[in-house]
PDB file of C-alpha atoms and ligand atoms in Angstrom:
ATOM      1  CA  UNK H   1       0.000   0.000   0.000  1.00 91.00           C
ATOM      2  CA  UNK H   2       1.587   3.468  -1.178  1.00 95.00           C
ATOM      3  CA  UNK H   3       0.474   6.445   1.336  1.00 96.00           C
ATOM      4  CA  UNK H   4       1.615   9.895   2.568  1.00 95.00           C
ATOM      5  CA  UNK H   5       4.811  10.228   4.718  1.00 96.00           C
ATOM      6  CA  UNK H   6       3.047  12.574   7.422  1.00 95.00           C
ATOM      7  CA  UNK H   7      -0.176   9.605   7.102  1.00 94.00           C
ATOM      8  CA  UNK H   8       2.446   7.147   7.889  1.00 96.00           C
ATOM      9  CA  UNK H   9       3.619   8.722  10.875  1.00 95.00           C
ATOM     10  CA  UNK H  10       0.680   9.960  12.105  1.00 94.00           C
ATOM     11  CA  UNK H  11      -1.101   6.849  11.774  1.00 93.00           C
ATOM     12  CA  UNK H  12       1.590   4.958  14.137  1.00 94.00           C
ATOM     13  CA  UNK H  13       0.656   7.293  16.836  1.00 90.00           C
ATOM     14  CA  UNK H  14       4.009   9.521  16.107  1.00 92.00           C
ATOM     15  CA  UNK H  15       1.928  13.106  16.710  1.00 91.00           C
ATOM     16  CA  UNK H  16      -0.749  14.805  15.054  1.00 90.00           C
ATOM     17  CA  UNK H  17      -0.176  15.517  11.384  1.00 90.00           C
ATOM     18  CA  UNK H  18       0.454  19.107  11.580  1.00 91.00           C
ATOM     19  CA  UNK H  19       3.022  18.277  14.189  1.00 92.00           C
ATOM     20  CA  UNK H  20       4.745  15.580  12.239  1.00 94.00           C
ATOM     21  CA  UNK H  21       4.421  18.041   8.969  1.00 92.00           C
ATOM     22  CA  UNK H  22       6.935  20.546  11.305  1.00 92.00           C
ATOM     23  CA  UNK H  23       9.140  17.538  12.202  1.00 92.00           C
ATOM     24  CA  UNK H  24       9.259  16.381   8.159  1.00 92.00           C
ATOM     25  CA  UNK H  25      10.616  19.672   7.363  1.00 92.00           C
ATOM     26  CA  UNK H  26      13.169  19.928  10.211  1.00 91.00           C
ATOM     27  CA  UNK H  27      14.856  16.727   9.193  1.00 89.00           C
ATOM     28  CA  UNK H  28      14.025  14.350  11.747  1.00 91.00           C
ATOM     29  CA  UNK H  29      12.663  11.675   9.238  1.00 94.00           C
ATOM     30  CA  UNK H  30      14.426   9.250   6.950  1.00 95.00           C
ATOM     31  CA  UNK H  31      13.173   6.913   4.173  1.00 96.00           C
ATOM     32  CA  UNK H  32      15.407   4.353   3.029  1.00 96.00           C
ATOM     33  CA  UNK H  33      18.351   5.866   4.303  1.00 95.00           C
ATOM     34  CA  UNK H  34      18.017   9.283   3.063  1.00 94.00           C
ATOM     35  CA  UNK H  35      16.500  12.386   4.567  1.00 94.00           C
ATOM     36  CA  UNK H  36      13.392  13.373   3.700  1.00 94.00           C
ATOM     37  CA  UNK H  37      11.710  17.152   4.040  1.00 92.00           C
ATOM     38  CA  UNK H  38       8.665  16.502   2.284  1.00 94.00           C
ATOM     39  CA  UNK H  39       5.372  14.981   4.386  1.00 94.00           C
ATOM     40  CA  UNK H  40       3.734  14.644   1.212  1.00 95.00           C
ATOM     41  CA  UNK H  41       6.205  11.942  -0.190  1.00 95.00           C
ATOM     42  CA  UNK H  42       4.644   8.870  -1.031  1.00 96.00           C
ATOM     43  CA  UNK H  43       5.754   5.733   1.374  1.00 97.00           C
ATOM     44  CA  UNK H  44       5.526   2.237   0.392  1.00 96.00           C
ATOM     45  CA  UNK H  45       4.331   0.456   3.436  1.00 96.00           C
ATOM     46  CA  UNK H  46       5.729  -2.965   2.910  1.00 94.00           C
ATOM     47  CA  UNK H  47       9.041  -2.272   0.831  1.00 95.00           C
ATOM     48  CA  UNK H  48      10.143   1.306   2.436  1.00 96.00           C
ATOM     49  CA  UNK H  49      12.278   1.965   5.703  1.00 96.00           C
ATOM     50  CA  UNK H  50      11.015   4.826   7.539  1.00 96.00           C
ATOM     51  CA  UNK H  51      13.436   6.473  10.741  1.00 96.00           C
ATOM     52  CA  UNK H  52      11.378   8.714  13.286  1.00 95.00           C
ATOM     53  CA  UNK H  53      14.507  10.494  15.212  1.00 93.00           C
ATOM     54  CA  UNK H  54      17.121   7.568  14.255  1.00 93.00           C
ATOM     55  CA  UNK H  55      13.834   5.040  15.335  1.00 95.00           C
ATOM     56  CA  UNK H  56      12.394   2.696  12.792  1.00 96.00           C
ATOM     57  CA  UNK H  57       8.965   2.795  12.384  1.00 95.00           C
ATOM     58  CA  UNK H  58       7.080  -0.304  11.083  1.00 94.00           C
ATOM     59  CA  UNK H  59       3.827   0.311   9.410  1.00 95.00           C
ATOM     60  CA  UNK H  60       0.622  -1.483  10.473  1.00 92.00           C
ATOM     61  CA  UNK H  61      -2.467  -1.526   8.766  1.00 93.00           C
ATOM     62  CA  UNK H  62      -4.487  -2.557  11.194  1.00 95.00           C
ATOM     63  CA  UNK H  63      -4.924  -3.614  15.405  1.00 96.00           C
ATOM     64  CA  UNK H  64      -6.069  -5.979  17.108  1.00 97.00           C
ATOM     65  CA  UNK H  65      -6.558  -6.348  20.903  1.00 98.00           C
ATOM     66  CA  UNK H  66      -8.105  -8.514  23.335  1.00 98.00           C
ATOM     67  CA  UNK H  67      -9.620  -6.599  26.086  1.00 98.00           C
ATOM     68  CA  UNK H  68     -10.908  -8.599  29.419  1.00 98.00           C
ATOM     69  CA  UNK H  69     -13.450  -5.539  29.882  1.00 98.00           C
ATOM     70  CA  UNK H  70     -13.592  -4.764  33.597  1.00 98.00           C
ATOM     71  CA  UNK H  71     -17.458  -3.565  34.936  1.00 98.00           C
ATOM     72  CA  UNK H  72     -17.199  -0.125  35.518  1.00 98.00           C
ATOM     73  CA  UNK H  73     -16.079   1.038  32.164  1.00 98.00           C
ATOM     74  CA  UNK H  74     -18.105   1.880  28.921  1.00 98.00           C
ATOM     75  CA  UNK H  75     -17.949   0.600  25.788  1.00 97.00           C
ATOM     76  CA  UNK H  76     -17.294   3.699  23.495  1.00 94.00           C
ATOM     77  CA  UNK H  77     -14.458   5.390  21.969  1.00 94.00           C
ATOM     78  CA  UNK H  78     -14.575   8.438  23.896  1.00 91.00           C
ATOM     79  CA  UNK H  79     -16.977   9.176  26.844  1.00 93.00           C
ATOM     80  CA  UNK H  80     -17.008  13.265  28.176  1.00 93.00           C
ATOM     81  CA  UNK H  81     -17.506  11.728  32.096  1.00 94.00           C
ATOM     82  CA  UNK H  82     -16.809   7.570  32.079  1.00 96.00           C
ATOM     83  CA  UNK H  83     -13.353   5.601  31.933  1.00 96.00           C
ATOM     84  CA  UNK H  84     -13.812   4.090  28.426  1.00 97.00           C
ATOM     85  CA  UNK H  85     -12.269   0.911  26.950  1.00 98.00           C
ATOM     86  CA  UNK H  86     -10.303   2.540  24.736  1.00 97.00           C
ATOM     87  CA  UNK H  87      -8.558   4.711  27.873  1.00 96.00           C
ATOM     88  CA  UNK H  88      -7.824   0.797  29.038  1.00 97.00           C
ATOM     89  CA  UNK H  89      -5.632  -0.060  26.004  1.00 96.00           C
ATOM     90  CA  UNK H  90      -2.097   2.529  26.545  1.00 93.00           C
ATOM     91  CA  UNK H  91       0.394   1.041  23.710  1.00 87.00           C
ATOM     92  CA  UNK H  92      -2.453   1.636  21.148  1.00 87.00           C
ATOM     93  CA  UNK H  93      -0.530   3.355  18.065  1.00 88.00           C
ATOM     94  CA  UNK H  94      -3.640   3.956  15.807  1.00 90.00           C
ATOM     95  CA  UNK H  95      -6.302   6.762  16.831  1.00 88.00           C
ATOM     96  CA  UNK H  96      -9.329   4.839  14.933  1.00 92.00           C
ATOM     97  CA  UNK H  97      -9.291   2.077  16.967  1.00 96.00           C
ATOM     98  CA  UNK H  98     -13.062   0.813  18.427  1.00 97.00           C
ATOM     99  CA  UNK H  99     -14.757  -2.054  20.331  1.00 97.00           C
ATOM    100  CA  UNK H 100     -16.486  -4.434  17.752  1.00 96.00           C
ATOM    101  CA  UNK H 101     -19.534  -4.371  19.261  1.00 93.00           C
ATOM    102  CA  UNK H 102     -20.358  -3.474  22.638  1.00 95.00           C
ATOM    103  CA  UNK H 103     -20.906  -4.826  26.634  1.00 98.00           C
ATOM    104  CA  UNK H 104     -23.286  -3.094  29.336  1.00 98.00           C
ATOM    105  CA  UNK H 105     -21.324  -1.057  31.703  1.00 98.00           C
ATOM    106  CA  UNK H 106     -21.318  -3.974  34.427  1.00 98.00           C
ATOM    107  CA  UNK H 107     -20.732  -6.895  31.660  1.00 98.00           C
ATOM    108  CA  UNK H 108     -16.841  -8.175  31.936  1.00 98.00           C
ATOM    109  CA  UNK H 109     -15.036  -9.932  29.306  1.00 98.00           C
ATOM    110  CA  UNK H 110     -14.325 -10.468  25.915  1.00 98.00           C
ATOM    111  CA  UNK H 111     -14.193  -7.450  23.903  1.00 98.00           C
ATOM    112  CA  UNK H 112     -12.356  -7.226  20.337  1.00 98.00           C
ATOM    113  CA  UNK H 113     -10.558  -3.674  19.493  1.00 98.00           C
ATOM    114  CA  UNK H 114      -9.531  -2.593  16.450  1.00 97.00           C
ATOM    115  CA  UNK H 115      -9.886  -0.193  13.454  1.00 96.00           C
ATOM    116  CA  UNK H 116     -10.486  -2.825  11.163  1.00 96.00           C
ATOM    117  CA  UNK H 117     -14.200  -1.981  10.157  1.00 95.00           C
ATOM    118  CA  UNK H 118     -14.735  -4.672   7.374  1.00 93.00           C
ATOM    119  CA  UNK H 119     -14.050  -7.111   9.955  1.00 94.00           C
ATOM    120  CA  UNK H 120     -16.448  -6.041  12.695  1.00 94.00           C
ATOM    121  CA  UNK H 121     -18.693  -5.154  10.387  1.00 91.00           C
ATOM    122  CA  UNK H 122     -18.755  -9.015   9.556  1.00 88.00           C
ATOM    123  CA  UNK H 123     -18.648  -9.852  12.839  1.00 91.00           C
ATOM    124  CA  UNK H 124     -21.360  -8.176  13.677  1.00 90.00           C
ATOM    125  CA  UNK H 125     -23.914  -8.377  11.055  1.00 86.00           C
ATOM    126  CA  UNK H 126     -27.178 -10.515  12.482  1.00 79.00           C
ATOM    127  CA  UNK H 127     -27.407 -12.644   9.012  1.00 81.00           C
ATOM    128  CA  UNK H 128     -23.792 -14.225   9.925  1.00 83.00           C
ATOM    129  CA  UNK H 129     -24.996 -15.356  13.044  1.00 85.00           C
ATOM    130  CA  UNK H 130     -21.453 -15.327  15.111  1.00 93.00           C
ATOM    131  CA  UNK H 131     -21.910 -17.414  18.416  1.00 95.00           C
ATOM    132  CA  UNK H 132     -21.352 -15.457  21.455  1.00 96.00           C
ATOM    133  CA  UNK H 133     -20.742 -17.272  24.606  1.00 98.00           C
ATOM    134  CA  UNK H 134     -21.521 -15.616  28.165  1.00 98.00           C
ATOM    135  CA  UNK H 135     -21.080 -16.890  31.757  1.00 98.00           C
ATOM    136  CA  UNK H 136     -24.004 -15.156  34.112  1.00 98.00           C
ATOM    137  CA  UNK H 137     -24.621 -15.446  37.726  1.00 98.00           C
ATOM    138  CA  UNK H 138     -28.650 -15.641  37.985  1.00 98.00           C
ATOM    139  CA  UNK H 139     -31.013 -14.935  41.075  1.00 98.00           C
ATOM    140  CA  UNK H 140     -33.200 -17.237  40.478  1.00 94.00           C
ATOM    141  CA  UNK H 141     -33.301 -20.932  40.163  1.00 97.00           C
ATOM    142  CA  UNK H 142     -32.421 -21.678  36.470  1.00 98.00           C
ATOM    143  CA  UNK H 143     -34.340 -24.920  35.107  1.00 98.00           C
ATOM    144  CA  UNK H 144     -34.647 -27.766  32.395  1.00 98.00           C
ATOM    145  CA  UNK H 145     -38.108 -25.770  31.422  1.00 98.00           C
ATOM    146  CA  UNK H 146     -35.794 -22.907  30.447  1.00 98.00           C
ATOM    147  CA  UNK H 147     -33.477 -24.137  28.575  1.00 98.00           C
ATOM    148  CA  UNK H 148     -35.996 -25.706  26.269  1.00 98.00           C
ATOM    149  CA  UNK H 149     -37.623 -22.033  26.164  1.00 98.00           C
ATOM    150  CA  UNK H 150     -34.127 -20.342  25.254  1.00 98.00           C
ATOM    151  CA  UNK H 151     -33.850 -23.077  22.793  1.00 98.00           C
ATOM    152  CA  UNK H 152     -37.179 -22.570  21.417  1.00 97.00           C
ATOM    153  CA  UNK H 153     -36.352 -18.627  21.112  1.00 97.00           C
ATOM    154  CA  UNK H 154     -38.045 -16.010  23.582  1.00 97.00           C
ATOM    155  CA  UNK H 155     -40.398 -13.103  23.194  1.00 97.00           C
ATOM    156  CA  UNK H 156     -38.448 -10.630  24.590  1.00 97.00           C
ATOM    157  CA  UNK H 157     -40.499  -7.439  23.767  1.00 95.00           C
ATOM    158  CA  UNK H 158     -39.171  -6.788  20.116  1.00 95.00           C
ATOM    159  CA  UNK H 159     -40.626  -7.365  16.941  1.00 95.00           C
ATOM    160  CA  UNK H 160     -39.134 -10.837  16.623  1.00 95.00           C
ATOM    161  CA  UNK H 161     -38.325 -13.729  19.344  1.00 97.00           C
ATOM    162  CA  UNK H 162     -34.622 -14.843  19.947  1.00 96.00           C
ATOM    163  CA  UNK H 163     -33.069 -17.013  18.013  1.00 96.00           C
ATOM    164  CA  UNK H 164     -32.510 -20.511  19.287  1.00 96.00           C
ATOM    165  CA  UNK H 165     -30.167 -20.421  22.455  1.00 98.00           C
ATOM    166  CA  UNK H 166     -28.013 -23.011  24.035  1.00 98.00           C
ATOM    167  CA  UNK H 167     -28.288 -22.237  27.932  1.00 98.00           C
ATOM    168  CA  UNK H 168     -26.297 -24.739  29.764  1.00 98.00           C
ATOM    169  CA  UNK H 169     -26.777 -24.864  33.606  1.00 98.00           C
ATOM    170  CA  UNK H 170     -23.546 -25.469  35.868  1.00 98.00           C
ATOM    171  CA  UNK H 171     -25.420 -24.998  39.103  1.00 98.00           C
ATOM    172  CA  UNK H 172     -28.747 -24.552  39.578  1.00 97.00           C
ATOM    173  CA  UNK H 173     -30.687 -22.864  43.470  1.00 96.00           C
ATOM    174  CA  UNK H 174     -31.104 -19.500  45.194  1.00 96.00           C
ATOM    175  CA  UNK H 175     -28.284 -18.683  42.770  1.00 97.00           C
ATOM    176  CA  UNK H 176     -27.333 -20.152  39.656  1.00 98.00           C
ATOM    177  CA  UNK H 177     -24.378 -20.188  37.582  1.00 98.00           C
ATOM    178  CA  UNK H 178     -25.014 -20.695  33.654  1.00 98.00           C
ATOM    179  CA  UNK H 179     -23.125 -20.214  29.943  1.00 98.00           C
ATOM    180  CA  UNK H 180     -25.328 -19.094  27.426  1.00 98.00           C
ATOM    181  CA  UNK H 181     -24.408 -19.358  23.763  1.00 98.00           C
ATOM    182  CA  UNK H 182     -26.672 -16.674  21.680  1.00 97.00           C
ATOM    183  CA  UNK H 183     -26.126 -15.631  17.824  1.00 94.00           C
ATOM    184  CA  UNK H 184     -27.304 -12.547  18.114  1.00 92.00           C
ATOM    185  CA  UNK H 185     -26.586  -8.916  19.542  1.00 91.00           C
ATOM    186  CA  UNK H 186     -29.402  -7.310  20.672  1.00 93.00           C
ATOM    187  CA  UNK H 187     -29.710  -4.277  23.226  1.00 94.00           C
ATOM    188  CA  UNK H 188     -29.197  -6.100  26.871  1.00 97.00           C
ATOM    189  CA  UNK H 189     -30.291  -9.263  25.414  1.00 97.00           C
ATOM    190  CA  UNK H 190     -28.985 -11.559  27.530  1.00 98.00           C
ATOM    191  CA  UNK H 191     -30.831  -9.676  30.911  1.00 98.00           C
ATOM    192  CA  UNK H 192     -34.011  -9.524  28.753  1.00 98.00           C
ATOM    193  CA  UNK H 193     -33.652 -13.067  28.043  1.00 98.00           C
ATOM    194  CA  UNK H 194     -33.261 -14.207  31.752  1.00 98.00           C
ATOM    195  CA  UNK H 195     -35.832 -11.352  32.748  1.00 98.00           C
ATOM    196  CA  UNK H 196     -38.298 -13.036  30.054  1.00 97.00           C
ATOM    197  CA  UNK H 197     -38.551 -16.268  32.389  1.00 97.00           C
ATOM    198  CA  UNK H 198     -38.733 -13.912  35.849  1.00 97.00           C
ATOM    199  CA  UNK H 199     -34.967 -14.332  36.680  1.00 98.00           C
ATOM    200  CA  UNK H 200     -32.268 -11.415  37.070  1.00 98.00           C
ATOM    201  CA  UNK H 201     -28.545 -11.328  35.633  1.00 98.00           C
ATOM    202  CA  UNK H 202     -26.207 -10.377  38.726  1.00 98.00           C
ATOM    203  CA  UNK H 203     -23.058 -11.073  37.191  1.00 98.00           C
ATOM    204  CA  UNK H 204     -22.441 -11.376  33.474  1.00 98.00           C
ATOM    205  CA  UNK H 205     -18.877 -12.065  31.407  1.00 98.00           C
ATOM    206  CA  UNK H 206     -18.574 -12.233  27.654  1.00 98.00           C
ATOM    207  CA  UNK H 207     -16.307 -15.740  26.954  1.00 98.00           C
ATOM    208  CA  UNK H 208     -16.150 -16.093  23.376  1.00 98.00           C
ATOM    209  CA  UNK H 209     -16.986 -14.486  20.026  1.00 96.00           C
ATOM    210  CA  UNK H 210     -16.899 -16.937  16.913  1.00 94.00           C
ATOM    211  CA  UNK H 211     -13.940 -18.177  17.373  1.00 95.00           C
ATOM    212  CA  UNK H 212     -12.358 -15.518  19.466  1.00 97.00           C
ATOM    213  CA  UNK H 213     -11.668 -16.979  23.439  1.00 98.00           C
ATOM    214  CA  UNK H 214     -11.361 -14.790  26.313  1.00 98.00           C
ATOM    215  CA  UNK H 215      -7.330 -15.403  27.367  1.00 98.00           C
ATOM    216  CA  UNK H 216      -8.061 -16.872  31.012  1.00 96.00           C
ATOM    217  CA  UNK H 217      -4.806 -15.395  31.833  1.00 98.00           C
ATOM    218  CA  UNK H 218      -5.830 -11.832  31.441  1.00 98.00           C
ATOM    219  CA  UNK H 219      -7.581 -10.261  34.655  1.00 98.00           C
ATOM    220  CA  UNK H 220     -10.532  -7.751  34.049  1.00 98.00           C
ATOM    221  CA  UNK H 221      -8.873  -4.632  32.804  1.00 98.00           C
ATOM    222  CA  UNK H 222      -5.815  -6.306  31.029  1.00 98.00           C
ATOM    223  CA  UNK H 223      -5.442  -6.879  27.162  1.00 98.00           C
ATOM    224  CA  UNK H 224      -3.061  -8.066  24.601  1.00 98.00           C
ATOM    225  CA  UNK H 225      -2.620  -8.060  21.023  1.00 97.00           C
ATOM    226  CA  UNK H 226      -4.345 -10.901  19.014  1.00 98.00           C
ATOM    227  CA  UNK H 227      -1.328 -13.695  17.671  1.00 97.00           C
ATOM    228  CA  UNK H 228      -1.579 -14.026  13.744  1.00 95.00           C
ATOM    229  CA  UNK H 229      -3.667 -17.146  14.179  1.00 96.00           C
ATOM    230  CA  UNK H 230      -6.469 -15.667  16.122  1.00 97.00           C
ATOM    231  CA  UNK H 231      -6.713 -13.072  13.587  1.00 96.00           C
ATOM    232  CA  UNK H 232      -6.488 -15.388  10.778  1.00 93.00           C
ATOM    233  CA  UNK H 233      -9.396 -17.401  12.057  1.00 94.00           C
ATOM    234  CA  UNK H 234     -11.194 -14.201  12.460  1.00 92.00           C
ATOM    235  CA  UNK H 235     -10.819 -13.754   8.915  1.00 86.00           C
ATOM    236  CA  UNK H 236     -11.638 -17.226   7.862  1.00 83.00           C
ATOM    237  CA  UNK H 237     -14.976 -17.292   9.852  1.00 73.00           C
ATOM    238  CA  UNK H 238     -15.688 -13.949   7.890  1.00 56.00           C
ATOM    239  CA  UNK H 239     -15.954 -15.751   5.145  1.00 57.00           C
ATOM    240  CA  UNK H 240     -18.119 -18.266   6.450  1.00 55.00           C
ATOM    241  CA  UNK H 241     -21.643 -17.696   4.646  1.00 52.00           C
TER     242      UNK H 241
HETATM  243  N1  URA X   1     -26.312  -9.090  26.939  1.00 66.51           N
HETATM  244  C1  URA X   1     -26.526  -8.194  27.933  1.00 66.51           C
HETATM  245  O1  URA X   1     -27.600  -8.155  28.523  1.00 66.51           O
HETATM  246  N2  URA X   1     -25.527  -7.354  28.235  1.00 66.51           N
HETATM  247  C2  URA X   1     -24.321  -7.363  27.642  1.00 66.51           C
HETATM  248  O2  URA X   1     -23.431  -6.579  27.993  1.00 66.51           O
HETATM  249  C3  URA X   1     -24.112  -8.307  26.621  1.00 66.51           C
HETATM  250  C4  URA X   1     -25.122  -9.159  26.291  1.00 66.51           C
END
């Protein structure tokens, strides 16, 4: 991909462009081993060698993290009075980074950031019906009779019921501890769903997303980058019809 100089920079989170323009014309960039005064010079991201102040600077595309969302923080880019995921993710180089997709304020877990819009825009699309897997904590006593009603799909006030849901019970009383395996992404739907058989959510966590798994050894509020494979998978299930 051929782009700008200043883009180049600015993109990998090296200043804003007007700054970088100032630092383009004062010398402090190289391409290829020769200094270069011009921000408008045209960069070729995979063959040429950019130096930031003696640094290289590799060119990516695109990011990918795996956040373990903590409760307590929203799901937006930017947020005038809440702590927002993206505030969570400090070695971020890009500025158009975004969740794919988004948890309540008190939901943990899983939660994909990136700038890659193609691919959360395939993730997210109802008609390619992505499995996402939550564990909840439920007041309630969860039953056999519900899971063949989240199976059977639930009226849960919108135009349409659920689709079929795989709710799998790992304790069952007072409380009860579940994982739920839904396809779609509907506002709250997993409270609505337990709140459509009289039961309340108390404690929910986002495990999975196609084939994206929460990294056990990341504690709410931690993240790392995706390895090639997970993104490659990603990709693959995109495909996926
Ligand atoms: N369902 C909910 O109710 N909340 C979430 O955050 C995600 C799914």
């Amino acid at each position: 991909m051929k782009i700008r100089l200043d883009k180049y920079l600015a993109d990998m989170g090296l200043g804003t462009r007007s700054q970088i323009k100032k630092d383009v014309r004062t010398g402090s960039v190289s391409v290829n081993g020769t200094a270069v005064c011009r921000p408008d010079v045209k960069i070729d991201t995979d063959k040429d060698q950019v130096l930031f102040q003696g640094q290289p600077v590799i060119y990516e595309e695109y990011e990918y993290y795996m956040l373990n969302k903590p409760a307590g923080v929203v799901s937006a880019t930017e947020d005038r009075r809440e702590k927002t995921v993206l505030d969570l993710i400090r070695e971020r180089r890009r500025n158009d980074l975004f969740p794919v997709g988004r948890l309540d304020k008190d939901t943990e877990g899983l939660l994909l950031i990136t700038n890659d819009g193609k691919l959360a825009h395939n993730l997210l699309s109802p008609g390619r019906h992505v499995d996402k897997v939550y564990f909840a904590r439920i007041k309630g006593k969860v039953t056999e009779r519900d899971v063949i009603e989240f199976a059977r799909g639930l009226d849960i006030g919108d135009d349409k019921p659920t689709f079929p849901a795989k709710l799998h019970i790992y304790s069952s009383g007072k409380l009860s501890e579940i994982r739920l395996t839904i396809r779609e992404g509907r506002f709250h739907q997993v409270k609505r769903m337990f709140q459509a058989v009289g039961k309340e959510v108390i404690f929910l966590k986002r495990l999975q997303m196609g084939t994206l798994v929460l990294d056990e050894k990341l504690h709410p509020g931690e993240y790392r980058k995706l390895t090639e494979e997970e993104v490659k998978n990603l990709c693959l299930q995109e495909k996926k019809p």
